[in-house]
Amino acid sequence: MKKVGFFQSIHLKFVLIFILLILISMEIIGVYFVNKLEEKLQQNFTSSIEGRVKSLEYLIREAMKSDNNTNEDMSSKIHKILSDNETNDIEEIRLIDSNGVILGTSDSSNQSVTGQRVTDINIKRALVSGKKWDRRFIDKAGKRIWVLVNPIQLNSNDTGYIYIVGKIESVYKEINEINKIFTTGTAIAMVITAMLGIVLAQTITRPIADMRRQAMAMAKGNFSRKVKVYGNDEIGQLAYSFNHMTKKLQEAQATTEGERRKLDSILAHMTDGVIATDRKGKIILINNPAAEMLDVSRETVLSQELVSLLNIEDLHQFEDLLKEQDSIILDFSTKEEPYILRASFSIIQSETGFVSGLITVLHDVTEQEKIDMERREFVSNVSHELRTPLTTMRSYLEALAEGAIDDKEIAPRFLTVTQNETERMIRLVNDLLKLSKMDSRDYQLNKEWVNIIEYFHHVIDRFEMAKDQNVTFKRKLPNAGVFVEVDLDKLTQVLDNIISNALKYSPEGGQITFRARELEEMVELSISDQGMGIPKDNLKKIFERFYRVDKARTRKMGGSGLGLAIAKEMVEAHGGEIWARSEEGKGTTIYLTLPYDRTQEDDWS
Ligand code: ATP
Ligand code: MG
């Protein structure tokens, strides 16, 4: 924040206000005081002169009483009286008779006016009115004078006038002096006030500056500072409230921070991806799972458009997503790997209905979709597998119905085919039932302890007795017995299928080798043939339902592709594993392991 300049500071304003207040009050006092004083002094001045008129009247009347006076004597007598009474504050005194003739003057240098008539129009008017008259003037020298015309009784018949010019300028001089003293006083008062103002203003500005510093520190996240409380006045209260507010803010910030961390950890640890966008569809938040699902880095996608990140800009606009509030499927599958996400949207809306953004939740539904796809495929496979024998049977039955039944040679053959097809269908349905049983939850194994080596011999014996092919069986089995806990019925089905596969794909004169060996915690059985083998890419797939390497070839051999799928389910239900190794043209080996507990076996023996 910018520092407050001196000319904008409260400090200066305080000082200016103080000075102005003093100036205004001094000015008001001064004007009132000086005016009153001036009035008083003028009053004093005029009344002191007026007071002397009475004594002058008396002196003049006395002088006029002695009638043996000549005119000469008279005027010199009057001159004497007037000049005797002329004090410092008087410029000139004249005596004028009722006709306006000047009878005498105190001014010795201007005795010539004696006997002349008054010329001044103002005085003439005053004489005509016969009343006391006074006025202030400015004389030719620029000085202020006060003129008084006062009627007096010269004798019992005659009236005259005393005309006095007072030097009232002295009063103004005095006022000026006082004014000067006042100005100096004001200046001194202002200087003292300014200094006091600086000190006083500091008591207000210092806490304010302190609070300002604290506010700046708080903006930077430092809440540890405290404003010093100087007193219990309003500023002190403000500082106290400020400190209180700091504490509350700190608490609020801690809460927000805590909430943010909570949210962060929720977002980071949830398995679903979460993306938040602003009102315009620009990404403002993305959690790790979302970034991983979309294979982007969190930093680079911020403020990118949501629709372009989800790669749906051709199909949807951001506004559609706001309106629909539904979910859409995003298919990022490649040829090698399926990858399907479901994006669900919900808008962030305030109580007033203002939309401030959109939350997108990404959920990996690849597995779900895969299961859906498998289910569809399964149904179609089952229908297909059932249709083939049914159509074969229909055509044979049709032929029989159309007369072949009477043919002694063809009829039994045709009936055998339909019988075989029916059996195939029963087999298929039975297999399907087995699988569906294993899929259901209440599937249970009837386990019992058996010597697996002895049992393996027994199964091989059965096949050796029944075989009608030119295939030799070779056993590489340990002599000592190995006891494992298995469901014999299930294990028989597994071995039956593997061995019958080996027989099915063995060439004329081929050899099938049976092996068994003890591993750390497992017993491993394997069955190898010298058949055409399985291409490497298909090795895992042969354990999938309905999968056959070469459909045309195997169907001829009567397989539906469920045998190994059932075997896998059963072996895994025992806690074991099943896998295949094969070399095309050379042969195939199917391995299976079953868990085997040596200590338990020791107990047995
Ligand atoms: P089913 O066992 O249901 O009668 P199937 O034998 O065709 O039919 P699986 O036993 O599941 O089905 O075998 C799946 C596929 O794996 C077979 O169709 C075949 O293509 C291939 N296969 C299995 N065993 C061998 C083997 N020993 N040699 C070559 N291919 C094999
Ligand atoms: Mg089979």
XYZ file of C-alpha atoms and ligand atoms in Angstrom:
637
model
C 0.000 0.000 0.000
C 1.150 3.539 -0.750
C 2.418 5.606 2.143
C 0.187 8.579 3.010
C 1.841 11.825 1.825
C 2.308 14.634 4.319
C -0.143 16.903 2.519
C -2.888 14.266 2.626
C -2.194 13.263 6.205
C -4.632 13.663 9.074
C -1.712 15.144 10.964
C -1.616 18.208 8.757
C -5.390 18.418 8.726
C -5.514 18.431 12.508
C -2.919 21.170 12.754
C -4.721 23.205 10.076
C -8.047 22.784 11.862
C -6.546 23.913 15.164
C -4.940 26.936 13.568
C -8.105 27.844 11.694
C -10.190 27.518 14.872
C -7.824 29.772 16.764
C -7.731 32.216 13.871
C -11.501 32.360 13.615
C -12.045 32.751 17.353
C -9.333 35.361 17.656
C -10.789 37.170 14.674
C -14.301 37.171 16.156
C -13.066 38.268 19.555
C -10.817 40.876 17.940
C -13.486 42.408 15.757
C -15.999 42.543 18.577
C -13.484 43.864 21.071
C -11.936 46.468 18.812
C -15.349 47.690 17.673
C -16.567 48.075 21.203
C -13.326 49.730 22.251
C -13.458 52.126 19.330
C -17.019 53.043 20.222
C -16.071 53.613 23.843
C -12.998 55.683 23.048
C -14.954 57.815 20.617
C -17.644 58.300 23.212
C -15.038 59.295 25.768
C -13.472 61.671 23.306
C -16.701 63.402 22.333
C -18.133 63.540 25.824
C -14.924 65.034 27.220
C -15.093 67.802 24.585
C -18.802 68.260 25.042
C -18.226 68.551 28.759
C -16.064 71.559 28.212
C -18.743 73.399 26.210
C -20.646 74.322 29.392
C -17.631 75.996 31.009
C -16.850 77.792 27.731
C -20.440 79.085 27.569
C -20.105 80.413 31.054
C -16.744 82.117 30.397
C -17.993 83.728 27.156
C -21.206 84.973 28.774
C -19.252 86.502 31.616
C -16.935 88.236 29.169
C -19.812 89.651 27.196
C -21.544 91.047 30.312
C -19.079 93.965 30.813
C -20.574 96.386 28.274
C -17.702 98.854 28.211
C -15.914 96.596 25.793
C -14.973 97.750 22.356
C -15.209 95.365 19.457
C -11.422 95.100 19.474
C -11.348 94.124 23.123
C -14.183 91.757 22.704
C -12.618 89.712 19.916
C -9.237 89.490 21.680
C -11.024 88.452 24.876
C -12.906 85.704 23.042
C -9.710 84.633 21.312
C -8.042 84.347 24.672
C -10.849 82.291 26.173
C -10.985 80.012 23.184
C -7.226 79.491 22.914
C -7.016 78.939 26.657
C -9.539 76.147 26.358
C -7.965 74.656 23.293
C -6.471 71.402 24.611
C -4.341 68.822 22.792
C -7.293 66.953 21.459
C -8.806 70.094 19.915
C -7.703 71.592 16.617
C -9.731 74.760 16.728
C -12.590 76.404 18.651
C -14.743 79.101 17.139
C -17.544 81.196 18.459
C -20.289 81.973 15.961
C -23.286 84.207 16.480
C -26.872 83.397 15.507
C -26.391 85.059 12.102
C -23.473 82.839 11.206
C -20.799 85.450 11.759
C -17.598 84.160 13.349
C -17.032 86.102 16.587
C -13.681 84.545 17.398
C -11.318 81.630 16.906
C -8.705 79.867 18.987
C -6.427 79.653 15.960
C -3.976 82.539 16.349
C -2.701 82.231 12.776
C -6.166 82.515 11.343
C -7.550 85.570 13.141
C -8.663 87.005 9.812
C -11.760 84.846 9.774
C -13.127 86.817 12.695
C -16.118 88.844 11.529
C -16.616 86.767 8.431
C -19.614 84.621 7.703
C -19.552 80.864 7.839
C -19.187 79.325 4.378
C -19.361 75.593 5.128
C -22.752 74.335 3.992
C -22.973 71.685 6.730
C -22.400 74.230 9.458
C -24.846 76.624 7.853
C -27.502 73.943 8.011
C -26.663 73.169 11.627
C -26.997 76.868 12.461
C -30.392 77.073 10.772
C -31.687 74.079 12.769
C -30.503 75.706 16.007
C -29.749 72.325 17.518
C -26.583 70.547 18.587
C -24.903 68.924 15.617
C -21.763 66.799 15.259
C -20.087 64.788 12.527
C -16.842 63.104 11.609
C -14.842 64.207 8.560
C -11.561 63.673 6.904
C -9.706 66.954 6.565
C -7.500 68.148 3.721
C -4.438 66.542 5.309
C -6.238 63.185 5.288
C -6.704 63.100 9.038
C -9.946 62.228 10.781
C -11.651 65.111 12.608
C -14.782 65.486 14.655
C -16.820 68.642 14.262
C -19.250 69.805 16.947
C -21.618 72.727 16.623
C -23.232 73.415 19.972
C -25.750 76.222 20.547
C -25.049 78.401 23.607
C -26.802 81.335 25.343
C -24.643 84.453 24.910
C -26.971 86.568 26.995
C -30.637 86.703 27.769
C -31.496 87.655 24.163
C -28.741 86.340 21.994
C -27.811 82.808 21.125
C -24.570 81.726 19.552
C -22.711 78.576 18.644
C -19.534 76.960 19.794
C -17.839 75.342 16.855
C -15.152 72.773 17.835
C -12.914 70.686 15.539
C -11.692 67.680 17.568
C -8.548 65.718 16.630
C -10.318 62.318 16.743
C -7.430 60.820 14.728
C -5.691 60.103 18.045
C -8.484 57.687 18.932
C -7.885 55.761 15.702
C -4.175 55.734 16.309
C -4.805 54.158 19.653
C -7.140 51.585 18.067
C -4.448 50.794 15.515
C -1.972 50.194 18.295
C -4.386 47.816 19.955
C -5.025 46.099 16.638
C -1.311 45.508 16.233
C -1.067 44.019 19.704
C -3.989 41.795 18.883
C -2.432 40.575 15.617
C 0.824 39.751 17.355
C -1.104 37.926 20.046
C -3.003 35.959 17.438
C 0.208 35.015 15.655
C 1.779 33.815 18.900
C -1.382 31.870 19.767
C -1.342 30.260 16.320
C 2.271 29.156 16.616
C 1.597 27.658 20.048
C -1.588 26.004 18.758
C 0.271 24.579 15.775
C 2.860 23.044 18.049
C 0.204 21.746 20.395
C -1.767 20.504 17.389
C 1.211 18.491 16.164
C 1.539 16.818 19.548
C -2.211 16.290 19.977
C -2.705 15.001 16.455
C -0.004 12.466 17.091
C -2.050 10.895 19.864
C -4.748 10.212 17.255
C -2.640 9.452 14.211
C -0.209 7.115 15.949
C -2.830 4.441 16.786
C -4.364 4.894 13.342
C -0.986 4.407 11.658
C -0.462 1.391 13.873
C -3.800 -0.092 12.784
C -2.948 0.602 9.170
C 0.318 -1.308 9.543
C -1.546 -4.172 11.178
C -4.152 -4.271 8.405
C -1.336 -4.528 5.866
C 0.325 -7.300 7.871
C -3.016 -9.139 8.057
C -3.420 -8.889 4.305
C -0.094 -10.730 4.066
C -1.403 -13.405 6.447
C 0.361 -12.288 9.637
C -2.172 -12.261 12.453
C 0.279 -12.265 15.329
C 0.618 -8.463 15.534
C -1.436 -6.468 18.006
C -2.348 -2.798 18.024
C -1.260 -0.981 21.191
C -4.217 0.427 23.120
C -3.200 3.873 24.436
C -6.305 4.732 26.399
C -9.969 4.077 26.851
C -11.181 6.834 24.550
C -12.826 6.267 21.153
C -9.478 5.607 19.492
C -8.585 3.195 22.272
C -11.939 1.446 21.799
C -11.278 1.304 18.082
C -7.855 -0.256 18.665
C -9.427 -2.740 21.052
C -12.139 -3.646 18.510
C -9.462 -3.907 15.855
C -7.538 -6.430 17.934
C -10.749 -8.341 18.563
C -11.497 -8.372 14.854
C -7.953 -9.637 14.147
C -8.555 -12.560 16.482
C -11.909 -13.370 14.880
C -10.390 -13.101 11.418
C -7.587 -15.410 12.418
C -10.094 -17.941 13.697
C -12.195 -17.608 10.546
C -9.145 -18.026 8.385
C -8.075 -21.090 10.324
C -11.557 -22.571 9.843
C -11.553 -21.831 6.128
C -8.068 -23.249 5.819
C -9.160 -26.373 7.700
C -12.201 -26.779 5.456
C -10.035 -26.293 2.410
C -7.582 -28.941 3.596
C -10.433 -31.309 4.363
C -11.881 -30.767 0.908
C -8.428 -31.167 -0.646
C -7.839 -34.442 1.098
C -11.324 -35.704 0.224
C -10.746 -34.781 -3.403
C -7.289 -36.327 -3.390
C -8.329 -39.577 -1.754
C -11.576 -40.287 -3.532
C -11.391 -42.723 -6.401
C -13.669 -40.721 -8.651
C -12.264 -37.840 -10.633
C -13.613 -34.395 -9.866
C -13.368 -31.346 -12.083
C -14.817 -27.960 -11.165
C -15.324 -25.224 -13.704
C -16.356 -21.611 -13.478
C -19.496 -20.130 -15.015
C -17.871 -19.987 -18.444
C -16.682 -23.595 -18.465
C -13.042 -22.940 -17.666
C -11.442 -25.449 -15.310
C -10.663 -24.068 -11.863
C -10.013 -27.292 -9.989
C -9.111 -30.834 -10.887
C -8.167 -33.635 -8.512
C -5.434 -36.202 -9.039
C -7.689 -39.120 -10.032
C -9.347 -36.939 -12.710
C -5.962 -35.849 -14.045
C -4.820 -39.471 -14.120
C -8.012 -40.679 -15.801
C -7.660 -38.074 -18.538
C -3.865 -38.464 -18.627
C -3.137 -34.747 -18.201
C -1.104 -32.782 -15.703
C -3.107 -30.825 -13.153
C -1.166 -27.624 -13.672
C -1.554 -27.407 -17.435
C -5.307 -27.968 -17.625
C -6.284 -25.153 -15.282
C -8.331 -22.508 -17.125
C -8.658 -24.815 -20.129
C -12.173 -25.404 -21.530
C -13.957 -28.401 -19.972
C -15.492 -29.576 -23.248
C -12.120 -29.623 -24.953
C -10.530 -31.501 -22.039
C -13.248 -34.155 -22.185
C -12.922 -34.150 -25.963
C -16.650 -33.631 -26.504
C -16.602 -30.238 -28.167
C -18.043 -31.690 -31.379
C -21.090 -33.114 -29.597
C -21.757 -30.803 -26.662
C -21.406 -27.187 -25.735
C -20.779 -26.146 -22.167
C -24.269 -24.591 -21.997
C -25.831 -27.967 -22.877
C -24.040 -29.577 -19.951
C -25.446 -26.906 -17.644
C -28.966 -27.569 -18.897
C -28.918 -31.350 -19.159
C -27.364 -32.149 -15.790
C -27.212 -35.736 -16.869
C -24.319 -38.040 -17.383
C -22.528 -38.862 -20.584
C -20.275 -41.751 -21.556
C -16.771 -40.887 -22.706
C -15.186 -43.630 -24.740
C -11.392 -43.362 -24.773
C -10.900 -46.997 -25.826
C -8.035 -47.895 -28.107
C -7.703 -51.004 -30.216
C -5.605 -52.639 -27.521
C -7.493 -51.541 -24.441
C -11.011 -50.550 -23.603
C -11.293 -47.386 -21.491
C -14.696 -45.937 -20.764
C -15.549 -43.122 -18.354
C -18.894 -41.852 -17.218
C -19.050 -38.098 -16.593
C -21.862 -36.877 -14.331
C -22.582 -33.186 -14.053
C -24.098 -31.063 -11.362
C -24.256 -27.316 -11.370
C -23.115 -25.090 -8.550
C -26.015 -22.787 -7.899
C -26.655 -20.166 -5.254
C -29.971 -19.868 -3.417
C -31.002 -17.102 -5.778
C -30.485 -19.408 -8.725
C -27.264 -17.832 -9.937
C -25.146 -20.485 -11.624
C -21.530 -20.110 -10.613
C -20.037 -23.234 -12.107
C -20.237 -26.913 -12.866
C -18.910 -29.967 -11.044
C -18.014 -32.933 -13.187
C -17.509 -36.329 -11.562
C -15.634 -38.899 -13.617
C -16.152 -42.556 -12.931
C -14.232 -45.359 -14.577
C -16.925 -47.701 -15.933
C -14.631 -49.784 -18.141
C -15.172 -52.912 -16.023
C -18.899 -52.398 -15.889
C -19.074 -51.844 -19.621
C -16.853 -54.857 -20.173
C -19.178 -56.993 -18.067
C -22.147 -55.645 -20.007
C -20.413 -56.438 -23.255
C -19.479 -59.931 -22.074
C -23.044 -60.557 -21.019
C -24.340 -59.549 -24.419
C -21.700 -61.658 -26.094
C -22.538 -64.574 -23.830
C -26.212 -64.461 -24.721
C -25.410 -64.265 -28.402
C -22.923 -67.144 -28.057
C -25.425 -69.321 -26.234
C -28.117 -68.609 -28.832
C -25.676 -69.379 -31.590
C -24.489 -72.607 -29.984
C -28.056 -73.796 -29.508
C -29.163 -72.829 -32.970
C -26.534 -74.895 -34.749
C -27.606 -78.335 -33.389
C -31.259 -77.340 -33.616
C -31.054 -76.456 -37.309
C -29.107 -79.648 -37.996
C -31.776 -81.662 -36.204
C -34.573 -79.875 -38.040
C -33.132 -80.652 -41.436
C -32.621 -84.328 -40.528
C -36.095 -84.608 -39.018
C -37.561 -82.919 -42.100
C -35.778 -85.422 -44.327
C -37.094 -88.273 -42.170
C -40.627 -86.852 -42.302
C -40.427 -86.496 -46.050
C -39.869 -90.278 -46.438
C -36.337 -91.060 -45.345
C -37.849 -92.816 -42.358
C -38.869 -95.654 -44.655
C -35.343 -96.066 -45.920
C -33.940 -98.858 -43.808
C -30.397 -97.707 -44.358
C -30.653 -93.924 -43.972
C -33.232 -93.776 -41.188
C -31.090 -95.174 -38.362
C -28.160 -92.968 -39.413
C -30.299 -89.869 -39.391
C -31.698 -90.787 -36.020
C -28.200 -91.224 -34.618
C -27.283 -87.734 -35.800
C -30.328 -86.182 -34.132
C -29.555 -88.144 -31.012
C -25.950 -86.887 -31.023
C -27.100 -83.337 -31.543
C -29.552 -83.664 -28.676
C -26.789 -84.960 -26.457
C -24.559 -82.094 -27.494
C -27.285 -79.678 -26.524
C -27.787 -81.381 -23.179
C -24.040 -81.219 -22.597
C -24.005 -77.552 -23.447
C -26.928 -76.754 -21.209
C -25.344 -78.742 -18.396
C -22.092 -76.836 -18.833
C -23.987 -73.571 -18.768
C -25.739 -74.644 -15.614
C -22.408 -75.473 -14.016
C -21.044 -72.046 -14.868
C -24.132 -70.263 -13.665
C -23.976 -72.227 -10.404
C -20.401 -71.174 -9.915
C -21.316 -67.567 -10.648
C -23.971 -67.620 -7.972
C -22.960 -66.713 -4.455
C -24.095 -69.814 -2.643
C -21.597 -71.907 -4.583
C -19.841 -74.288 -2.171
C -17.087 -76.894 -2.459
C -17.381 -80.299 -0.852
C -13.759 -80.654 0.149
C -12.110 -83.795 1.394
C -8.517 -84.892 1.955
C -7.185 -87.035 -0.878
C -3.861 -88.314 -2.050
C -3.714 -86.306 -5.228
C -1.064 -88.524 -6.880
C -3.106 -91.664 -6.336
C -6.192 -89.914 -7.555
C -4.393 -88.563 -10.688
C -3.352 -92.170 -11.534
C -6.949 -93.238 -11.162
C -8.237 -90.595 -13.627
C -5.494 -91.400 -16.152
C -6.315 -95.106 -15.853
C -9.916 -94.397 -16.756
C -8.898 -92.568 -19.950
C -6.309 -95.202 -20.848
C -8.900 -97.949 -20.680
C -11.468 -96.059 -22.738
C -9.253 -94.553 -25.438
C -9.769 -95.662 -29.016
C -6.906 -93.599 -30.498
C -3.338 -94.555 -31.114
C -1.974 -92.338 -28.351
C 0.463 -93.374 -25.615
C 0.189 -92.140 -22.050
C 3.338 -91.381 -20.077
C 3.225 -90.752 -16.336
C 5.939 -88.809 -14.553
C 4.438 -88.797 -11.111
C 6.198 -88.987 -7.724
C 5.909 -92.168 -5.747
C 5.145 -90.562 -2.428
C 1.596 -89.468 -1.885
C 0.640 -85.781 -1.645
C -2.430 -84.987 0.357
C -4.554 -82.005 -0.547
C -8.023 -80.907 0.391
C -10.193 -80.781 -2.760
C -13.703 -81.224 -4.042
C -13.168 -84.488 -5.926
C -16.212 -84.133 -8.118
C -15.074 -80.739 -9.371
C -11.475 -81.762 -9.800
C -12.587 -84.760 -11.877
C -14.433 -82.428 -14.246
C -11.342 -80.252 -14.589
C -8.981 -83.135 -15.334
C -11.529 -84.813 -17.631
C -11.761 -81.737 -19.792
C -8.010 -81.144 -19.976
C -7.276 -84.775 -20.806
C -10.077 -85.004 -23.356
C -8.767 -81.817 -25.000
C -5.288 -83.353 -25.127
C -6.708 -86.479 -26.704
C -8.840 -84.443 -29.111
C -5.876 -82.499 -30.428
C -3.270 -85.320 -30.310
C -2.066 -86.630 -33.676
C -1.981 -90.328 -34.550
C 0.756 -92.044 -32.520
C 1.175 -89.002 -30.271
C 2.110 -89.077 -26.623
C 0.435 -87.475 -23.639
C 2.646 -86.847 -20.618
C 1.252 -86.451 -17.115
C 3.415 -84.770 -14.475
C 3.006 -83.786 -10.859
C 5.445 -81.960 -8.541
C 5.447 -80.409 -5.100
C 6.203 -76.719 -4.913
C 6.644 -74.527 -1.840
C 2.965 -74.227 -0.985
C 1.414 -75.770 -4.046
C 1.174 -78.990 -5.879
C 1.419 -78.565 -9.654
C -0.180 -80.962 -12.148
C 0.471 -80.732 -15.875
C -0.746 -82.522 -18.979
C 1.271 -82.201 -22.214
C 0.299 -83.316 -25.675
C 2.031 -83.249 -29.035
C -0.850 -81.657 -30.921
C -0.983 -78.667 -33.228
C -0.590 -76.206 -30.313
C -2.206 -72.864 -29.676
C -1.048 -69.523 -31.140
C 0.659 -67.374 -28.482
C -1.948 -64.567 -28.660
C -4.760 -66.983 -27.810
C -3.098 -68.702 -24.855
C -4.993 -66.683 -22.271
C -8.222 -66.545 -24.219
C -8.804 -70.292 -24.251
C -9.981 -69.950 -20.660
C -12.732 -67.514 -21.701
C -16.266 -68.767 -22.147
C -17.082 -69.989 -25.663
C -13.601 -69.227 -26.879
C -12.249 -71.612 -29.436
C -9.079 -71.075 -31.418
C -10.560 -72.217 -34.656
C -14.317 -72.391 -34.496
C -14.890 -74.428 -37.630
C -12.343 -77.063 -36.628
C -13.422 -77.441 -33.013
C -17.106 -77.516 -33.697
C -16.478 -80.496 -35.867
C -14.842 -82.027 -32.841
C -17.943 -81.294 -30.813
C -16.540 -78.632 -28.446
C -18.519 -75.620 -27.284
C -15.588 -73.746 -25.712
C -16.888 -73.941 -22.165
C -14.673 -76.726 -20.816
C -11.592 -74.696 -19.903
C -13.735 -71.800 -18.644
C -15.390 -74.177 -16.202
C -11.994 -75.650 -15.290
C -10.579 -72.196 -14.564
C -13.530 -71.283 -12.321
C -13.177 -74.547 -10.409
C -9.403 -74.360 -9.933
C -9.671 -70.771 -8.764
C -12.459 -71.745 -6.370
C -9.897 -74.109 -4.800
C -7.406 -71.221 -4.520
C -5.233 -72.532 -7.320
C -4.267 -71.355 -10.791
C -4.521 -72.702 -14.323
C -2.524 -71.649 -17.374
C -1.291 -72.967 -20.690
C 2.042 -73.130 -22.500
C 2.145 -74.076 -26.090
C 4.315 -74.151 -29.147
C 2.512 -74.210 -32.453
C 3.004 -77.492 -34.229
C 4.780 -79.084 -31.262
C 2.207 -79.364 -28.533
C 0.434 -77.857 -25.610
C 0.842 -78.140 -21.847
C -1.883 -77.213 -19.416
C -0.704 -76.527 -15.866
C -2.794 -76.324 -12.744
C -1.827 -75.752 -9.153
C -3.672 -76.566 -5.938
C -2.801 -75.195 -2.517
C -0.972 -77.663 -0.388
C -0.109 -77.347 3.281
C 2.986 -79.401 4.143
C 2.473 -79.142 7.947
C -1.067 -80.429 7.714
C 0.150 -83.223 5.548
C 2.714 -84.087 8.247
C -0.120 -84.370 10.713
C -1.780 -86.855 8.394
C 1.226 -89.074 8.018
P -15.708 -78.340 -24.592
O -14.563 -78.611 -23.703
O -16.723 -77.413 -23.989
O -16.325 -79.609 -25.109
P -13.658 -77.239 -26.220
O -12.812 -78.367 -25.893
O -13.624 -76.719 -27.599
O -15.167 -77.543 -25.847
P -12.212 -75.887 -24.199
O -11.921 -77.146 -23.539
O -12.636 -74.715 -23.328
O -13.355 -76.041 -25.263
O -11.029 -75.419 -25.052
C -11.041 -74.162 -25.650
C -10.243 -74.127 -26.924
O -8.868 -74.173 -26.631
C -10.486 -75.290 -27.805
O -11.567 -75.083 -28.625
C -9.187 -75.365 -28.600
O -9.227 -74.523 -29.672
C -8.143 -74.900 -27.611
N -7.462 -76.026 -26.961
C -7.722 -76.517 -25.731
N -6.868 -77.500 -25.425
C -6.040 -77.625 -26.484
C -4.941 -78.499 -26.809
N -4.529 -79.436 -25.944
N -4.324 -78.357 -28.002
C -4.745 -77.389 -28.867
N -5.770 -76.569 -28.630
C -6.413 -76.672 -27.463
Mg -12.669 -79.236 -23.909
